[in-house]
Amino acid sequence: MSANNGQLNPPQAQAVAHQDGPLLVLAGAGSGKTRVITQRIARLVDEGLDPRRILAVTFTNKAAREMRERAERLIARRIAGLWIGTFHSICARLLRRYGDAVGLSPSYVIYDDGDQRTLMRQVMRQEAISERLFAPRDVLSHIDRAKNAGTSAEQYQAHDYFSDIVARLYPAYQRQLQRCDAADFGDLLLKTVQLLRADEALRQHLSSSFEQVLVDEFQDTNPVQYELIRLLSSTHNNICVVGDDDQSIYRWRGAQIENILGFERDHPGAQVIKLEQNYRSSQVVLDAAHAVISRNAQRKAKQLWTDQQGGEPITLCVAPDERTEARFVASRIHQLVAQAGHTFDDVAIFYRTHAQSRAIEEALRAASPPIPYAVYGGMRFYDRAEIKDLLCYLKLLINPADDVALQRVINVPARGIGKTTVEKLIGHASAHGISLLDAARAAATSDGPLGGAARRKVGDFVKLIDALAEGVSETLPSTLAERVLDDSGYLQSLAQSGTVEATTRAENLSELVSSIRQFEAATEEATLVSYLEQVSLATDVTDQTNEQGQVSLMTVHSAKGLEFPTVFVIGLEQGIFPHARSLDAPEELEEERRLAYVAITRTKRRLFLSRAMQRWHLGQLKARPPSEFLSDIPEQLIGERAGLHAAPARRNAPARLPAFAGAHLDQPEPTYDDAWVDDEFDQSAPDFDDLFDADGFRVGMRVKHRKFGVGEIRSLTGTAPNLNLTVYFKTVGAKTIRSQFVEPL
DNA sequence: AGAGCTCACTTTTTT
DNA sequence: AGTGAGCTCT
């Protein structure tokens, strides 16, 4: 980590030197955990162990990459053949090679959330189960929970009304996945474990080939991951796990804090090493972190210490609303850069949920000069519609059984194949137990369920796919991507529509093509299959690009493992952080507390905590009391209490208030002692009254939106003050926006 | 068949 | 406040 003077301290050295047998390293935040793992890998390789016999597992791609790079730097050469990656990527790789026994071909595809939902909806329709009564989302989350617990469809036991339905859908869903030659995220883990459970010889083979196994962030492993590790290390039993129970933040994904608490019990003779010296943070930061975490009941007692005494006191900001909070952050960043010699990449801003990033982004852009930033996670590049379209074409080329991909692209760009036709194909496919593509092929060539026009169109589509699929394995992925875009008419249809949005989409597509080229350049065996796998397992593109000179924005979850000289934690309010869904569940609240601990302990020197007295959330303005975590932090650690006023209404600011006949913002004023009163409230803001007739409807009026410019109102829904306007903008087409965010013209 | 419009629902957090 | 599914109108 940061300042360890190149030397390992005694417990670190002991952990690096540990030879054989199970080892548990309890590594507090900032205690040099990554250092220990990388030094250990380097030592093993240096002493002549074949890197192919080392398996190192992490939770994120970023962590895996960093670990590899640091280990390579230590021994000053490339480490070829080392098994290092996330649980999911390692499983994906094993299944690629050995998945036959669990029903996966070598070119199987990985389904993401959206794909899963499409498939589940289809299954529910087949099983005649109402999607209204049973949300596909919820059903999938039950299935995922089962998979994380190691429960297969056959083993799944219903225990109540809802799980009764799940018990019916789980096996049907798995059958459908198998027909599509696809695995979802949960399958990657569970199927690998099933494979190893069932195939004694394979387990022997793999576990004896992995002489040393290392697991990072062990506190976040769930039961399948735990079993996977156990199976893969069963021959040599050289298993080194590193973790910190205080940083266990993935309970919702099935992580069992017990795995780390019970490691000694499950591995008799395990050596336990505690790393408690912190090299990252000032004493002030550690004290604050400790004050928050020590209120948790379920934890191993430990106390981090540092020899950096004192430190910068914490700044606490109380803002009237989230926009002001964001302006506070932006102005402090400028101050730090101007006065404290900071660069932008010294600064990170953490929030509890992605939705909170918007206000911050806007403030950073509005700052003068604008502050460069990078958002981690959130809306992935790969989630954009046009990107998914192209990827689905590619998936379909290597995996003709991928019905989900086919459904996505069969009418994109529009080629006159409508819902009815697709439904007929689905019926035909499930009746004959064949893939949709085969059903389409059959329908086009023989007397199938389709009539003349539809049959011809479907035939053309099949011809298109067949032509594209020819020679797939000998063609560069980037070439294939370009061919898809041209031959399918995708680019042409974008060009034809001519909107600004279409231009953006075309740009995104060409960005994707160049990222495929990059992949080809950087990868030895750059096949389409390996590219698609990488994309499915990548969190986002910022994963790959490491741009300098940017402030980092991310959720607390994705902040784990990172450190920054200056940290802002925003939105410290009851219901935001801790999250509303944790408030009435003590165990969940403990997890939120650990999350707060993770956030604080990322800080090296300067910590800013902020909250807003009221904020827009899910379309509503609501006042929330301060986070209970704030009151845990001892008074003497806080240097400055910044209170802020809202910006006076700017000329181009949205009209502040409702204004439809008699509508009032009937939100309660915050009633806290330090409540701030908005005396600069702009009484003269223009009204919407004149836009609508007596019924509050109609009038072909125009409004102005900050981003989209001038547009024409099409319709109006909702109740004051939360009105939704559907406005047609020349630039981006129809958008539904809230009345507060437009200005009448 | 397709475009447009309305409504409902959403939100933790990630692989 | 954005998205997506379903309905209606063309």
mmCIF file of C-alpha atoms in Angstrom, chain A residues 202-420:
data_model
loop_
_atom_site.group_PDB
_atom_site.id
_atom_site.type_symbol
_atom_site.label_atom_id
_atom_site.label_comp_id
_atom_site.label_asym_id
_atom_site.label_seq_id
_atom_site.Cartn_x
_atom_site.Cartn_y
_atom_site.Cartn_z
ATOM 1 C CA LEU A 202 -11.619 -33.914 -13.138
ATOM 2 C CA ARG A 203 -11.581 -32.699 -9.566
ATOM 3 C CA GLN A 204 -8.444 -34.693 -8.930
ATOM 4 C CA HIS A 205 -6.873 -33.367 -12.058
ATOM 5 C CA LEU A 206 -7.629 -29.722 -11.340
ATOM 6 C CA SER A 207 -7.023 -29.700 -7.639
ATOM 7 C CA SER A 208 -3.735 -31.445 -7.963
ATOM 8 C CA SER A 209 -2.666 -29.030 -10.643
ATOM 9 C CA PHE A 210 -3.362 -26.061 -8.350
ATOM 10 C CA GLU A 211 -0.608 -26.342 -5.826
ATOM 11 C CA GLN A 212 -1.292 -22.957 -4.273
ATOM 12 C CA VAL A 213 -4.659 -21.290 -4.036
ATOM 13 C CA LEU A 214 -5.152 -17.687 -2.921
ATOM 14 C CA VAL A 215 -8.451 -15.946 -2.311
ATOM 15 C CA ASP A 216 -8.857 -12.224 -1.912
ATOM 16 C CA GLU A 217 -11.802 -10.579 -0.088
ATOM 17 C CA PHE A 218 -12.668 -13.876 1.475
ATOM 18 C CA GLN A 219 -15.335 -12.269 3.669
ATOM 19 C CA ASP A 220 -17.444 -11.796 0.553
ATOM 20 C CA THR A 221 -17.594 -15.410 -0.563
ATOM 21 C CA ASN A 222 -20.937 -17.139 -0.726
ATOM 22 C CA PRO A 223 -21.545 -20.846 -0.218
ATOM 23 C CA VAL A 224 -20.878 -21.905 -3.834
ATOM 24 C CA GLN A 225 -17.718 -19.890 -3.991
ATOM 25 C CA TYR A 226 -16.667 -21.397 -0.706
ATOM 26 C CA GLU A 227 -17.246 -24.896 -1.978
ATOM 27 C CA LEU A 228 -15.514 -24.125 -5.243
ATOM 28 C CA ILE A 229 -12.417 -23.050 -3.386
ATOM 29 C CA ARG A 230 -12.586 -26.078 -1.172
ATOM 30 C CA LEU A 231 -12.855 -28.400 -4.171
ATOM 31 C CA LEU A 232 -10.063 -26.749 -6.097
ATOM 32 C CA SER A 233 -7.677 -26.801 -3.150
ATOM 33 C CA SER A 234 -8.597 -30.267 -1.950
ATOM 34 C CA THR A 235 -5.465 -32.054 -3.039
ATOM 35 C CA HIS A 236 -2.725 -29.822 -1.690
ATOM 36 C CA ASN A 237 -4.751 -27.945 0.898
ATOM 37 C CA ASN A 238 -2.475 -24.955 0.391
ATOM 38 C CA ILE A 239 -5.133 -22.391 0.685
ATOM 39 C CA CYS A 240 -4.415 -18.840 1.635
ATOM 40 C CA VAL A 241 -7.425 -16.615 2.220
ATOM 41 C CA VAL A 242 -7.281 -12.934 2.926
ATOM 42 C CA GLY A 243 -10.108 -10.829 4.209
ATOM 43 C CA ASP A 244 -11.648 -8.533 6.761
ATOM 44 C CA ASP A 245 -15.001 -9.295 8.335
ATOM 45 C CA ASP A 246 -15.575 -5.565 8.807
ATOM 46 C CA GLN A 247 -15.561 -5.125 5.055
ATOM 47 C CA SER A 248 -18.122 -7.760 4.216
ATOM 48 C CA ILE A 249 -20.606 -5.899 2.036
ATOM 49 C CA TYR A 250 -22.118 -8.519 -0.253
ATOM 50 C CA ARG A 251 -24.636 -10.208 1.990
ATOM 51 C CA TRP A 252 -27.313 -9.485 -0.588
ATOM 52 C CA ARG A 253 -25.380 -11.604 -3.042
ATOM 53 C CA GLY A 254 -25.304 -14.524 -0.667
ATOM 54 C CA ALA A 255 -21.977 -13.748 0.979
ATOM 55 C CA GLN A 256 -21.628 -15.377 4.355
ATOM 56 C CA ILE A 257 -19.580 -13.551 6.850
ATOM 57 C CA GLU A 258 -19.413 -16.931 8.602
ATOM 58 C CA ASN A 259 -17.000 -18.157 5.960
ATOM 59 C CA ILE A 260 -14.280 -16.014 7.381
ATOM 60 C CA LEU A 261 -15.416 -16.297 10.964
ATOM 61 C CA GLY A 262 -15.465 -20.082 10.675
ATOM 62 C CA PHE A 263 -12.376 -20.682 8.564
ATOM 63 C CA GLU A 264 -10.360 -21.983 11.480
ATOM 64 C CA ARG A 265 -13.089 -24.454 12.339
ATOM 65 C CA ASP A 266 -13.286 -25.773 8.768
ATOM 66 C CA HIS A 267 -9.546 -25.929 8.318
ATOM 67 C CA PRO A 268 -8.012 -27.536 11.374
ATOM 68 C CA GLY A 269 -4.453 -26.469 11.875
ATOM 69 C CA ALA A 270 -4.938 -23.271 9.949
ATOM 70 C CA GLN A 271 -2.518 -20.549 10.745
ATOM 71 C CA VAL A 272 -4.078 -17.161 11.476
ATOM 72 C CA ILE A 273 -2.235 -13.923 10.977
ATOM 73 C CA LYS A 274 -3.674 -10.534 11.850
ATOM 74 C CA LEU A 275 -2.590 -7.399 10.086
ATOM 75 C CA GLU A 276 -3.564 -4.449 12.196
ATOM 76 C CA GLN A 277 -1.086 -1.771 11.324
ATOM 77 C CA ASN A 278 -2.623 0.655 8.904
ATOM 78 C CA TYR A 279 -0.426 2.381 6.353
ATOM 79 C CA ARG A 280 -3.068 4.329 4.576
ATOM 80 C CA SER A 281 -4.977 6.707 6.780
ATOM 81 C CA SER A 282 -4.407 9.340 9.392
ATOM 82 C CA GLN A 283 -5.357 8.672 12.980
ATOM 83 C CA VAL A 284 -8.332 10.987 12.596
ATOM 84 C CA VAL A 285 -9.709 8.918 9.734
ATOM 85 C CA LEU A 286 -9.126 5.669 11.592
ATOM 86 C CA ASP A 287 -10.817 7.002 14.700
ATOM 87 C CA ALA A 288 -13.855 8.002 12.700
ATOM 88 C CA ALA A 289 -13.977 4.621 10.989
ATOM 89 C CA HIS A 290 -13.587 2.804 14.252
ATOM 90 C CA ALA A 291 -16.311 4.864 15.879
ATOM 91 C CA VAL A 292 -18.720 3.747 13.170
ATOM 92 C CA ILE A 293 -17.794 0.071 12.925
ATOM 93 C CA SER A 294 -17.443 -0.610 16.635
ATOM 94 C CA ARG A 295 -21.191 -0.338 17.048
ATOM 95 C CA ASN A 296 -21.594 -3.589 15.149
ATOM 96 C CA ALA A 297 -22.162 -6.641 17.293
ATOM 97 C CA GLN A 298 -21.140 -9.374 14.850
ATOM 98 C CA ARG A 299 -17.427 -8.829 14.373
ATOM 99 C CA LYS A 300 -14.034 -10.042 15.398
ATOM 100 C CA ALA A 301 -12.581 -7.543 17.822
ATOM 101 C CA LYS A 302 -9.652 -5.713 16.393
ATOM 102 C CA GLN A 303 -8.268 -2.267 16.320
ATOM 103 C CA LEU A 304 -6.266 -0.716 13.564
ATOM 104 C CA TRP A 305 -3.405 1.501 14.520
ATOM 105 C CA THR A 306 -1.094 3.816 12.681
ATOM 106 C CA ASP A 307 2.048 5.682 13.503
ATOM 107 C CA GLN A 308 0.788 8.724 11.640
ATOM 108 C CA GLN A 309 -0.566 10.693 14.556
ATOM 109 C CA GLY A 310 -3.262 13.319 14.218
ATOM 110 C CA GLY A 311 -4.231 14.387 10.732
ATOM 111 C CA GLU A 312 -6.591 16.751 9.017
ATOM 112 C CA PRO A 313 -9.892 17.076 10.819
ATOM 113 C CA ILE A 314 -13.033 15.990 9.035
ATOM 114 C CA THR A 315 -15.259 18.473 7.266
ATOM 115 C CA LEU A 316 -18.986 18.027 7.580
ATOM 116 C CA CYS A 317 -21.258 19.780 5.130
ATOM 117 C CA VAL A 318 -24.958 20.272 5.556
ATOM 118 C CA ALA A 319 -26.605 21.458 2.363
ATOM 119 C CA PRO A 320 -30.223 22.366 1.736
ATOM 120 C CA ASP A 321 -30.531 20.051 -1.247
ATOM 121 C CA GLU A 322 -28.540 17.710 -3.421
ATOM 122 C CA ARG A 323 -27.633 20.311 -6.008
ATOM 123 C CA THR A 324 -26.114 22.524 -3.384
ATOM 124 C CA GLU A 325 -24.338 19.572 -1.875
ATOM 125 C CA ALA A 326 -22.873 18.879 -5.283
ATOM 126 C CA ARG A 327 -21.783 22.476 -5.722
ATOM 127 C CA PHE A 328 -20.084 22.262 -2.357
ATOM 128 C CA VAL A 329 -18.112 19.245 -3.491
ATOM 129 C CA ALA A 330 -17.121 20.930 -6.738
ATOM 130 C CA SER A 331 -15.965 24.114 -5.076
ATOM 131 C CA ARG A 332 -13.920 22.244 -2.500
ATOM 132 C CA ILE A 333 -12.236 20.244 -5.216
ATOM 133 C CA HIS A 334 -11.178 23.421 -6.940
ATOM 134 C CA GLN A 335 -9.905 24.758 -3.644
ATOM 135 C CA LEU A 336 -7.879 21.635 -2.972
ATOM 136 C CA VAL A 337 -6.335 21.687 -6.386
ATOM 137 C CA ALA A 338 -5.512 25.371 -6.153
ATOM 138 C CA GLN A 339 -4.237 25.446 -2.598
ATOM 139 C CA ALA A 340 -3.291 22.000 -1.444
ATOM 140 C CA GLY A 341 -1.430 20.883 -4.522
ATOM 141 C CA HIS A 342 -3.939 18.183 -5.309
ATOM 142 C CA THR A 343 -4.473 16.751 -8.720
ATOM 143 C CA PHE A 344 -7.918 15.671 -9.770
ATOM 144 C CA ASP A 345 -7.133 12.000 -9.495
ATOM 145 C CA ASP A 346 -6.331 12.439 -5.826
ATOM 146 C CA VAL A 347 -10.028 12.936 -5.242
ATOM 147 C CA ALA A 348 -12.875 10.467 -5.074
ATOM 148 C CA ILE A 349 -16.566 10.963 -4.474
ATOM 149 C CA PHE A 350 -18.523 8.056 -3.028
ATOM 150 C CA TYR A 351 -22.265 7.602 -2.907
ATOM 151 C CA ARG A 352 -24.607 4.845 -1.837
ATOM 152 C CA THR A 353 -26.495 4.418 -5.110
ATOM 153 C CA HIS A 354 -25.734 5.208 -8.725
ATOM 154 C CA ALA A 355 -28.689 7.534 -9.011
ATOM 155 C CA GLN A 356 -26.841 10.000 -6.826
ATOM 156 C CA SER A 357 -24.108 10.556 -9.364
ATOM 157 C CA ARG A 358 -26.235 12.749 -11.612
ATOM 158 C CA ALA A 359 -26.306 15.820 -9.393
ATOM 159 C CA ILE A 360 -22.572 15.562 -8.824
ATOM 160 C CA GLU A 361 -21.831 15.165 -12.506
ATOM 161 C CA GLU A 362 -23.855 18.219 -13.317
ATOM 162 C CA ALA A 363 -22.095 20.305 -10.700
ATOM 163 C CA LEU A 364 -18.670 19.155 -11.887
ATOM 164 C CA ARG A 365 -19.544 20.073 -15.447
ATOM 165 C CA ALA A 366 -20.997 23.388 -14.373
ATOM 166 C CA ALA A 367 -17.930 24.325 -12.326
ATOM 167 C CA SER A 368 -15.586 26.868 -13.825
ATOM 168 C CA PRO A 369 -13.418 25.548 -15.109
ATOM 169 C CA PRO A 370 -15.263 22.241 -15.428
ATOM 170 C CA ILE A 371 -13.823 19.425 -13.342
ATOM 171 C CA PRO A 372 -12.884 16.288 -15.292
ATOM 172 C CA TYR A 373 -14.363 13.133 -13.845
ATOM 173 C CA ALA A 374 -14.871 9.455 -14.493
ATOM 174 C CA VAL A 375 -17.906 7.539 -13.314
ATOM 175 C CA TYR A 376 -17.290 3.922 -12.443
ATOM 176 C CA GLY A 377 -20.050 1.402 -12.935
ATOM 177 C CA GLY A 378 -23.569 2.568 -13.479
ATOM 178 C CA MET A 379 -24.955 2.534 -16.971
ATOM 179 C CA ARG A 380 -22.497 0.362 -18.729
ATOM 180 C CA PHE A 381 -21.380 1.201 -22.205
ATOM 181 C CA TYR A 382 -22.290 -2.352 -23.104
ATOM 182 C CA ASP A 383 -25.831 -1.807 -21.909
ATOM 183 C CA ARG A 384 -26.642 0.754 -24.555
ATOM 184 C CA ALA A 385 -29.258 -0.455 -26.960
ATOM 185 C CA GLU A 386 -27.157 -0.188 -30.118
ATOM 186 C CA ILE A 387 -24.224 -1.953 -28.473
ATOM 187 C CA LYS A 388 -26.413 -4.788 -27.303
ATOM 188 C CA ASP A 389 -27.899 -5.051 -30.761
ATOM 189 C CA LEU A 390 -24.512 -5.530 -32.336
ATOM 190 C CA LEU A 391 -23.357 -7.904 -29.619
ATOM 191 C CA CYS A 392 -26.493 -9.975 -30.067
ATOM 192 C CA TYR A 393 -25.832 -10.310 -33.774
ATOM 193 C CA LEU A 394 -22.354 -11.523 -32.915
ATOM 194 C CA LYS A 395 -23.640 -13.893 -30.259
ATOM 195 C CA LEU A 396 -26.059 -15.346 -32.736
ATOM 196 C CA LEU A 397 -23.256 -15.983 -35.200
ATOM 197 C CA ILE A 398 -21.285 -18.159 -32.821
ATOM 198 C CA ASN A 399 -24.270 -19.607 -31.071
ATOM 199 C CA PRO A 400 -27.244 -20.192 -33.366
ATOM 200 C CA ALA A 401 -29.180 -21.562 -30.389
ATOM 201 C CA ASP A 402 -29.256 -18.180 -28.661
ATOM 202 C CA ASP A 403 -32.960 -17.453 -28.852
ATOM 203 C CA VAL A 404 -32.709 -14.354 -26.729
ATOM 204 C CA ALA A 405 -30.199 -12.813 -29.096
ATOM 205 C CA LEU A 406 -32.315 -13.739 -32.063
ATOM 206 C CA GLN A 407 -35.396 -12.115 -30.638
ATOM 207 C CA ARG A 408 -33.470 -8.955 -30.059
ATOM 208 C CA VAL A 409 -32.158 -8.599 -33.583
ATOM 209 C CA ILE A 410 -34.712 -10.253 -35.814
ATOM 210 C CA ASN A 411 -36.433 -6.953 -36.439
ATOM 211 C CA VAL A 412 -33.578 -4.540 -35.831
ATOM 212 C CA PRO A 413 -33.319 -2.605 -38.026
ATOM 213 C CA ALA A 414 -37.030 -2.854 -38.803
ATOM 214 C CA ARG A 415 -37.515 -5.404 -41.533
ATOM 215 C CA GLY A 416 -41.202 -6.026 -41.161
ATOM 216 C CA ILE A 417 -41.044 -9.035 -38.888
ATOM 217 C CA GLY A 418 -43.555 -8.283 -36.192
ATOM 218 C CA LYS A 419 -44.693 -9.685 -32.926
ATOM 219 C CA THR A 420 -47.174 -12.094 -34.447
#
